[in-house]
CSV table of C-alpha atoms in Angstrom, one decimal:
chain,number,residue,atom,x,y,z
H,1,UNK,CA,-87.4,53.4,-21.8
H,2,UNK,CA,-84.0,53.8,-22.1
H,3,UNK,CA,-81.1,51.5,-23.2
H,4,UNK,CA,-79.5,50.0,-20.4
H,5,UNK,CA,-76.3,48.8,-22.6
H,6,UNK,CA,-75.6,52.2,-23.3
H,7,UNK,CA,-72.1,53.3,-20.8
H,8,UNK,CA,-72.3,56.2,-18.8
H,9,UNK,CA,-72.0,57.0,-15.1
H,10,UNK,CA,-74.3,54.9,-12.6
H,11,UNK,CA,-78.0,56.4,-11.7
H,12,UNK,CA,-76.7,59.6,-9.5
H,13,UNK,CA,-73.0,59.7,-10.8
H,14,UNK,CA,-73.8,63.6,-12.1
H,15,UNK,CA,-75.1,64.6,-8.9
H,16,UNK,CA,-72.1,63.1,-7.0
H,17,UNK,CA,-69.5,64.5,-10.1
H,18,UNK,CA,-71.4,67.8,-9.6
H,19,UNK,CA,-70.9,67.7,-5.6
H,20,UNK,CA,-66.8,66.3,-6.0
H,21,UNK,CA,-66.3,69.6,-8.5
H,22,UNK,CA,-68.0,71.7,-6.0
H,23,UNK,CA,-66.0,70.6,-2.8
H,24,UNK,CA,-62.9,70.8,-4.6
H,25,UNK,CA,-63.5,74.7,-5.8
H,26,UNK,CA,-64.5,75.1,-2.2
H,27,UNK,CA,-61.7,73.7,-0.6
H,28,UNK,CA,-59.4,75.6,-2.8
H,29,UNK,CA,-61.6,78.8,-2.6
H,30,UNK,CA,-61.3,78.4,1.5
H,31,UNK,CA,-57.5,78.3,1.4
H,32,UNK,CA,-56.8,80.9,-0.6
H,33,UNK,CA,-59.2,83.2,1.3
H,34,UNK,CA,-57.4,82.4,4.6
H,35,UNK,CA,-53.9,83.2,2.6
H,36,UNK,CA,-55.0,86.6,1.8
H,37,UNK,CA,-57.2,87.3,5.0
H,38,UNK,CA,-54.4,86.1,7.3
H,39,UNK,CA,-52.4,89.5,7.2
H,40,UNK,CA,-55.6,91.0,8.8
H,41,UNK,CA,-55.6,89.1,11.4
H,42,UNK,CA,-55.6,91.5,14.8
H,43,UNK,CA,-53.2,89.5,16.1
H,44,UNK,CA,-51.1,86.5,16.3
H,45,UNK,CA,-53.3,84.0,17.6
H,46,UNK,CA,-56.0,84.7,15.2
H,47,UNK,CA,-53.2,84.5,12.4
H,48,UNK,CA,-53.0,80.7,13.3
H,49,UNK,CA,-56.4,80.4,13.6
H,50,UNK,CA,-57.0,81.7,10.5
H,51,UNK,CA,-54.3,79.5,9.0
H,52,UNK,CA,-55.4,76.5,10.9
H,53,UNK,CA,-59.0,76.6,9.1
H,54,UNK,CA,-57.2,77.6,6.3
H,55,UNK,CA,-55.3,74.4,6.0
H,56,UNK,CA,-58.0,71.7,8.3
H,57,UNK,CA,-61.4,72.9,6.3
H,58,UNK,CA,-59.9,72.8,2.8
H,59,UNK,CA,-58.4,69.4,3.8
H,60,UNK,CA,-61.6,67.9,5.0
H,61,UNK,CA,-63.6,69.2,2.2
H,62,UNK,CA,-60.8,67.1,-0.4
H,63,UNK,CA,-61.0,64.2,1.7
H,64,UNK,CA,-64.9,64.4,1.5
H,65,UNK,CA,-64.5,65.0,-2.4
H,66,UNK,CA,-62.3,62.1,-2.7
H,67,UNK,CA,-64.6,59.6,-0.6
H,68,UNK,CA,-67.6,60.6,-2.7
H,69,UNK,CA,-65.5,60.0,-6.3
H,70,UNK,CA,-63.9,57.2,-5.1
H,71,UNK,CA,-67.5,55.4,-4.6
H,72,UNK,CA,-68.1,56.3,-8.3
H,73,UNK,CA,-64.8,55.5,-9.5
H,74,UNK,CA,-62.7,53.0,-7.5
H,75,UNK,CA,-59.1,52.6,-7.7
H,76,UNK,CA,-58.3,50.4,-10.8
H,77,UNK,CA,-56.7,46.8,-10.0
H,78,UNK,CA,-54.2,47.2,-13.3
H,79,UNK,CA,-52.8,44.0,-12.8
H,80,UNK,CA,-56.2,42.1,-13.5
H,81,UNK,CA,-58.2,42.0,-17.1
H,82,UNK,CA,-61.7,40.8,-16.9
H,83,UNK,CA,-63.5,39.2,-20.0
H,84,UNK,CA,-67.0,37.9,-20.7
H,85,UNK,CA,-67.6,35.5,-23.2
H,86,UNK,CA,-71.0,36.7,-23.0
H,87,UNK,CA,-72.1,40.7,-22.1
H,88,UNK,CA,-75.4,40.5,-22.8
H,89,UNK,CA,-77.5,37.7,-21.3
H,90,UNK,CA,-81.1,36.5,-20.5
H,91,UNK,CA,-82.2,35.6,-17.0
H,92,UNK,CA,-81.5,32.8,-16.0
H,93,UNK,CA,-78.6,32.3,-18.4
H,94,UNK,CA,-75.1,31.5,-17.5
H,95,UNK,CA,-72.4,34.8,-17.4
H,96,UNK,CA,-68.3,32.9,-18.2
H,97,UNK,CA,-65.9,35.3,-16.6
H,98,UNK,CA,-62.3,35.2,-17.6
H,99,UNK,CA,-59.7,37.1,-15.8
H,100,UNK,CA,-56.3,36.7,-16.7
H,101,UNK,CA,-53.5,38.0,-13.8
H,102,UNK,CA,-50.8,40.2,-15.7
H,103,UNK,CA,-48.7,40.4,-12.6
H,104,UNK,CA,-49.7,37.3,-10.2
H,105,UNK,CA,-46.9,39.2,-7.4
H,106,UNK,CA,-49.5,41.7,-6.6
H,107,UNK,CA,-52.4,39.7,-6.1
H,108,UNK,CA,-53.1,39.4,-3.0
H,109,UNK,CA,-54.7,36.2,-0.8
H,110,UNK,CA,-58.4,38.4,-1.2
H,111,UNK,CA,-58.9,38.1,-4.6
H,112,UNK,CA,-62.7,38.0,-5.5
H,113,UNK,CA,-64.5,37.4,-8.7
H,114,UNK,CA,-68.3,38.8,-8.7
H,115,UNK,CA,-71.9,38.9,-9.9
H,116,UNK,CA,-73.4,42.0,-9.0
H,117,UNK,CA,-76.7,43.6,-9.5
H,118,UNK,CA,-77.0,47.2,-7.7
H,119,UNK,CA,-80.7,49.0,-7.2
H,120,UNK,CA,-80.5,52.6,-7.5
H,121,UNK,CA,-83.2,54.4,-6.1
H,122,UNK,CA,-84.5,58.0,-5.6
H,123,UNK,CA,-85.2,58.9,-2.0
H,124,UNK,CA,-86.2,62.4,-0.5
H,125,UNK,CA,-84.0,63.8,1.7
H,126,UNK,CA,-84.5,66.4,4.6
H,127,UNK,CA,-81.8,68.7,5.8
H,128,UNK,CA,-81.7,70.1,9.6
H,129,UNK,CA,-83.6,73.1,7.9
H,130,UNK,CA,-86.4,71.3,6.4
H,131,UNK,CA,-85.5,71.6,2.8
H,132,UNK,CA,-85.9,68.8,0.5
H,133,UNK,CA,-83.8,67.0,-1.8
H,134,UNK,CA,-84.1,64.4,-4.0
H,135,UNK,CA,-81.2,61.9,-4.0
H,136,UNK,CA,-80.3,58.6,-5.6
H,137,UNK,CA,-79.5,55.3,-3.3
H,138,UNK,CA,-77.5,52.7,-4.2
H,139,UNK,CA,-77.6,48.9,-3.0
H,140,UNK,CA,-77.0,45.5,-3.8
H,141,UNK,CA,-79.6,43.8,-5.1
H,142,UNK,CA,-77.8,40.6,-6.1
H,143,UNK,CA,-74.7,39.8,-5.3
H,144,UNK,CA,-72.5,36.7,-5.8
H,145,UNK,CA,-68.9,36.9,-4.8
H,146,UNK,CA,-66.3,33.4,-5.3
H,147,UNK,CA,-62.8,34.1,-3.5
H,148,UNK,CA,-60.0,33.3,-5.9
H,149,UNK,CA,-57.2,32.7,-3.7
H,150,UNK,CA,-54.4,29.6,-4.3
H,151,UNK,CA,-54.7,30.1,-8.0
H,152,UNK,CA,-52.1,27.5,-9.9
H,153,UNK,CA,-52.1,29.7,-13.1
H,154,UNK,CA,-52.3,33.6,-14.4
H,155,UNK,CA,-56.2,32.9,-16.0
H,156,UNK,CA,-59.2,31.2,-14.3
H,157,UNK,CA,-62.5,31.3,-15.6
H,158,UNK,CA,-65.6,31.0,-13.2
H,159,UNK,CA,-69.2,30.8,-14.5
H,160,UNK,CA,-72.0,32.5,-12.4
H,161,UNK,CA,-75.3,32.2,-13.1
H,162,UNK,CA,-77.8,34.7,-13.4
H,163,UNK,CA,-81.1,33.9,-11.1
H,164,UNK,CA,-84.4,33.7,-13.2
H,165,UNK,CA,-86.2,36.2,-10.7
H,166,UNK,CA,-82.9,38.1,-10.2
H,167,UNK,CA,-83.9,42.3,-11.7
H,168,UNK,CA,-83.3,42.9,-15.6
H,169,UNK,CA,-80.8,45.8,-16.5
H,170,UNK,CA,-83.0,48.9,-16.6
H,171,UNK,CA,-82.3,52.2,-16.0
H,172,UNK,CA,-85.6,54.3,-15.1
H,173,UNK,CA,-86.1,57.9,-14.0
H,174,UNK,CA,-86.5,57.1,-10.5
H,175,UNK,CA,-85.4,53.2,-10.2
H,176,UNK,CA,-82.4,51.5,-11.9
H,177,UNK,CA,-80.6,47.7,-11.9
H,178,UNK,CA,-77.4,48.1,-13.5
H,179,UNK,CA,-75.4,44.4,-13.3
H,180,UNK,CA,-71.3,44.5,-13.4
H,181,UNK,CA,-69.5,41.4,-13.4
H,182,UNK,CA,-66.2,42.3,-11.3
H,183,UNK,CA,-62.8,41.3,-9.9
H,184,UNK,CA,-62.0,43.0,-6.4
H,185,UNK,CA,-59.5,43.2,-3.8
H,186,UNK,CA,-60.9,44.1,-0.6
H,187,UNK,CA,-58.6,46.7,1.8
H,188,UNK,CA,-58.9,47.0,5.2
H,189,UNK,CA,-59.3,50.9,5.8
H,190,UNK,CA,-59.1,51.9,2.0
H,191,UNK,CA,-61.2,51.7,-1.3
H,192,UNK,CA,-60.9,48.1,-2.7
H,193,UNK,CA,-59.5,48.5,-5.8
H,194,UNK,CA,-61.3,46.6,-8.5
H,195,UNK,CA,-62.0,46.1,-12.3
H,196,UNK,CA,-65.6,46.2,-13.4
H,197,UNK,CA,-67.2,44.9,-16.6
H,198,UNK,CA,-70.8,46.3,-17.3
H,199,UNK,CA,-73.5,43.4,-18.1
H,200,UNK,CA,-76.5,43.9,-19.3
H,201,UNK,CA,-79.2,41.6,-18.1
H,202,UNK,CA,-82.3,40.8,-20.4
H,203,UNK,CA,-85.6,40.2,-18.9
D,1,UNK,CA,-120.0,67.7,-12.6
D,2,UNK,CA,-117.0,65.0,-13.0
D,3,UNK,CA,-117.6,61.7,-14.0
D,4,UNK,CA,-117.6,58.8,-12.1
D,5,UNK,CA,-115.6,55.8,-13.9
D,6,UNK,CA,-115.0,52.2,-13.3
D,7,UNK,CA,-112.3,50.0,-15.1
D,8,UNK,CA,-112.4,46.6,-15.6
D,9,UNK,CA,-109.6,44.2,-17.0
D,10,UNK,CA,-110.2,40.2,-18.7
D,11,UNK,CA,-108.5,38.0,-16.3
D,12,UNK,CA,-105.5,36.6,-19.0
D,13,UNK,CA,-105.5,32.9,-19.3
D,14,UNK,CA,-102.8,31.6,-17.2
D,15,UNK,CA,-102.6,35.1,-14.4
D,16,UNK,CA,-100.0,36.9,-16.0
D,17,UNK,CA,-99.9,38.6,-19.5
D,18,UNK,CA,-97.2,38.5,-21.6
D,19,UNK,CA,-95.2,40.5,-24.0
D,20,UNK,CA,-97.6,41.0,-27.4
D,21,UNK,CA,-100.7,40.2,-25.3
D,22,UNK,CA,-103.8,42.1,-25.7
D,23,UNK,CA,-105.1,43.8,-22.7
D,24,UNK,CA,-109.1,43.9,-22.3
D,25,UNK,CA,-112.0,45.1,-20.7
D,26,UNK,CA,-114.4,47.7,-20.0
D,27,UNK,CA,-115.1,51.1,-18.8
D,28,UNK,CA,-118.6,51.7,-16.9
D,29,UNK,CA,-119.4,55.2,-16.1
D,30,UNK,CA,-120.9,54.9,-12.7
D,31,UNK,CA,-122.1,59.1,-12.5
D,32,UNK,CA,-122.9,61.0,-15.8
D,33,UNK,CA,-120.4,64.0,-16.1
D,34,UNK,CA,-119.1,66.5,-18.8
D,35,UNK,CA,-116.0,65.0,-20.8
D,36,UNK,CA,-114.0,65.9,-23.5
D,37,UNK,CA,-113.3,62.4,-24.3
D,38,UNK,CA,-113.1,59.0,-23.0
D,39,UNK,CA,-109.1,57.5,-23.3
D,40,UNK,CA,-107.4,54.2,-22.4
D,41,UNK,CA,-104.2,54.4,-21.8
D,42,UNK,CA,-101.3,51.4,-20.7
D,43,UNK,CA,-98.0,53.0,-19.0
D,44,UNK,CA,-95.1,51.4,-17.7
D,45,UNK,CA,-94.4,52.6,-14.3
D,46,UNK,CA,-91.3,52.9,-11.8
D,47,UNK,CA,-92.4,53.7,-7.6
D,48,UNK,CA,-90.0,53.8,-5.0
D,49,UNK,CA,-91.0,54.9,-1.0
D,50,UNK,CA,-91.1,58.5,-2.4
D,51,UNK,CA,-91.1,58.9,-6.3
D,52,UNK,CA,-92.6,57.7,-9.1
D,53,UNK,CA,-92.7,57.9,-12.5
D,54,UNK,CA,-94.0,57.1,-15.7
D,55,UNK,CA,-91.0,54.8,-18.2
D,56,UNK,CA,-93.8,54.3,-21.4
D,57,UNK,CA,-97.3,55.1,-22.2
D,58,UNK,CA,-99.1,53.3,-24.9
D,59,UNK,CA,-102.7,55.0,-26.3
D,60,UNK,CA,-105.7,53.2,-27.5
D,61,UNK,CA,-107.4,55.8,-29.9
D,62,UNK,CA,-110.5,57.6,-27.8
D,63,UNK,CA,-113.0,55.5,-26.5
D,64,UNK,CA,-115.8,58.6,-26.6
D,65,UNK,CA,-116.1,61.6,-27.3
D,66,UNK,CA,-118.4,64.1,-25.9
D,67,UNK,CA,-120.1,63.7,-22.2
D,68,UNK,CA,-120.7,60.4,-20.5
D,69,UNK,CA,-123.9,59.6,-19.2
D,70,UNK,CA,-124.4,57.1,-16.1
D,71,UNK,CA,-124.3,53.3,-17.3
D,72,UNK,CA,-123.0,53.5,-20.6
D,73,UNK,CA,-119.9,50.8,-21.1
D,74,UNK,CA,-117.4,50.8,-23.5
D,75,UNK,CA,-115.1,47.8,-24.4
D,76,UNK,CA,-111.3,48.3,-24.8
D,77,UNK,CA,-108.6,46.8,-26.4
D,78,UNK,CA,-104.8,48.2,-26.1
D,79,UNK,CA,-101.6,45.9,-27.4
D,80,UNK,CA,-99.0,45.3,-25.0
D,81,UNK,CA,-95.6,46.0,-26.9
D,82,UNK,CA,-93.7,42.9,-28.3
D,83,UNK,CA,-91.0,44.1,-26.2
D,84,UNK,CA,-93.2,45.2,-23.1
D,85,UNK,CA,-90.4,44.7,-20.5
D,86,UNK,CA,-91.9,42.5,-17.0
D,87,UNK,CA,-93.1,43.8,-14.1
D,88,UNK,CA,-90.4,43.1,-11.0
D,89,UNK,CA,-90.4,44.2,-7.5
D,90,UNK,CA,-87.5,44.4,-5.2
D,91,UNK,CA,-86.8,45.8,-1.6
D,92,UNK,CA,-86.4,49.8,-2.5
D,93,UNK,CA,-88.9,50.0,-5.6
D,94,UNK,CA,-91.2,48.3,-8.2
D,95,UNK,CA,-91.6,48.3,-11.8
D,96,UNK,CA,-95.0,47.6,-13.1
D,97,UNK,CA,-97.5,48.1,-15.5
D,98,UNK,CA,-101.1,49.5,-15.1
D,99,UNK,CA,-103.8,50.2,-17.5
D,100,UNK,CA,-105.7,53.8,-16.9
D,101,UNK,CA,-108.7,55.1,-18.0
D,102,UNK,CA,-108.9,58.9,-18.1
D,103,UNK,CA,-111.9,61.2,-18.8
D,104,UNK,CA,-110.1,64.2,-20.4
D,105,UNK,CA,-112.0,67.4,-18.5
D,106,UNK,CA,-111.6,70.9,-17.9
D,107,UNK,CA,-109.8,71.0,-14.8
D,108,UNK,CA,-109.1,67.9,-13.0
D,109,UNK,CA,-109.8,64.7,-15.1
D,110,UNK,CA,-110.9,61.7,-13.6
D,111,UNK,CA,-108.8,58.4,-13.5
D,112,UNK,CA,-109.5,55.2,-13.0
D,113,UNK,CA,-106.3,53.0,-12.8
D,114,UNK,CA,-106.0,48.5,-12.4
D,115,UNK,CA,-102.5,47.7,-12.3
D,116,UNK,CA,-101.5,44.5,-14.3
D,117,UNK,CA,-99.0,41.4,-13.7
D,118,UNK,CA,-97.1,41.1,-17.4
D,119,UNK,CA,-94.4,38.3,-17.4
D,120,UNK,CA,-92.0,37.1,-20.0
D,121,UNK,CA,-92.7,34.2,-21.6
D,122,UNK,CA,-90.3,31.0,-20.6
């Protein structure tokens, strides 16, 4: 059984690193083929065309590549430090969060602290040709969010507590619960940035 | 010819074992068959809707050797570890732990598996 304290990507994070790398060398690989080809072009309409998709694929295959590492690594929220008095806790046990606000002008009125346990799961995954993949899921399996907004001072502190049935950290072959205590800022249209503090949740 | 097997687990006081816990019972072979050897074996085990896998297998030394023949029984005895983690089931997958006895044959061997409910102690 593995350690669940050890730090390393979540369950999947190769497999999505692997697929941002590979849409990035494509994106650049599709440009710089429609900047050579484009000279060959038989005329001047298919020289747009060919700069067109040289300039719209690439760009949708960065924006793709930026989605997918964004939902590995989300934009930092610099201005926040999260603490735990303590990271490694039994169920059922209380978790103290401190997070102290180095620049309270940038907070904004959706401040959240959270408890959060995500399941990662394998799933098998058919494409329009019928091959098969295997993929890893993730999704909330606990989740406790507490807004912070009207704070009188640059620290709080906010205790959550663990549920006794809640999942233990584990991370398996084909089934993981990895627990984060974290500070967010949700964004309407964009990533929320956020600071996250690994947990690890003993049975 | 393959054995036939079944497996039988002691009920644990209280339902649930626990971490440390001795897990018994017995194996009845139902059909005579060739074996190579008789094995109880507990495993730690992860199953989501389409995968599975095994986390930790912990071996009892053979039960038999040799072919069984129809009716024998054999008791069984295998230590759950001190830190056996709990069995837990959520919406997208399950952890749990099962106790499997395996005649070891040429070819295909046959199992008998009784899954187990281990708890941590409060």
């Amino acid at each position: 059984v593995k350690d669940p304290s050890k730090p390393g990507l979540p369950p999947g994070g190769g497999t999505r690193l692997t697929l941002v790398v590979t849409l990035v060398l494509g994106a650049i690989a599709m440009a710089v083929y429609a900047f050579v080809k484009r000279g060959d072009a038989v005329n001047h309409a298919a020289r747009v065309g060919v700069t067109i998709v040289g300039v719209v694929l690439p760009l949708l295959a960065l924006a793709g590549a930026y989605a997918i590492f964004r939902t590995l690594f989300p934009p930092k929220a610099k201005h926040l430090h999260l603490s735990v008095t303590n990271p490694d806790v039994q169920r059922g046990a209380e978790v103290v969060v401190n997070l102290e606000i180095a620049r309270p002008e940038k907070v904004g009125d959706e401040l959240e602290l959270g408890l959060v346990c995500t399941e990662y799961y394998d799933v098998q995954t058919t494409d329009g040709r019928g091959n098969k993949s295997r993929a890893t899921r993730p999704e909330v399996a606990y989740e406790d969010w507490r807004p912070q907004q009207g704070l009188s001072s640059n620290q709080t502190s906010v205790r959550f507590q663990v549920p006794a049935d809640a999942p233990f950290s584990y991370r398996g072959h084909c089934l993981s619960y990895v627990w984060r205590v974290s500070a967010r800022e949700p964004l309407r249209g964009r990533f929320d940035r956020a600071v996250n503090l690994p947990l690890v949740v003993r049975p | 010819v393959s054995p036939a097997l079944d497996l039988q687990v002691e009920q644990a006081p209280g339902g649930a074992l626990h971490p440390g816990d001795w897990v018994r019972g017995r194996v009845t072979v139902l059909g005579g068959g060739s074996s190579r050897a008789l094995k109880v074996t507990l495993r730690y085990r992860e199953r989501t809707d389409d995968y599975s896998a095994t986390a930790a297998t912990y071996e009892a030394p053979p039960l038999h050797t040799g072919d069984l023949v129809a009716r024998e029984s054999f008791k069984y005895a295998v230590q759950l570890p001190a830190d056996a983690l709990p069995c837990h089931s959520s919406a997208n997958g399950e952890l749990y732990w099962e106790v499997e006895a395996r005649s070891d044959e040429l070819g295909p061997d046959t199992v008998a598996q009784q899954r187990l409910e281990v708890a941590v102690r409060r």
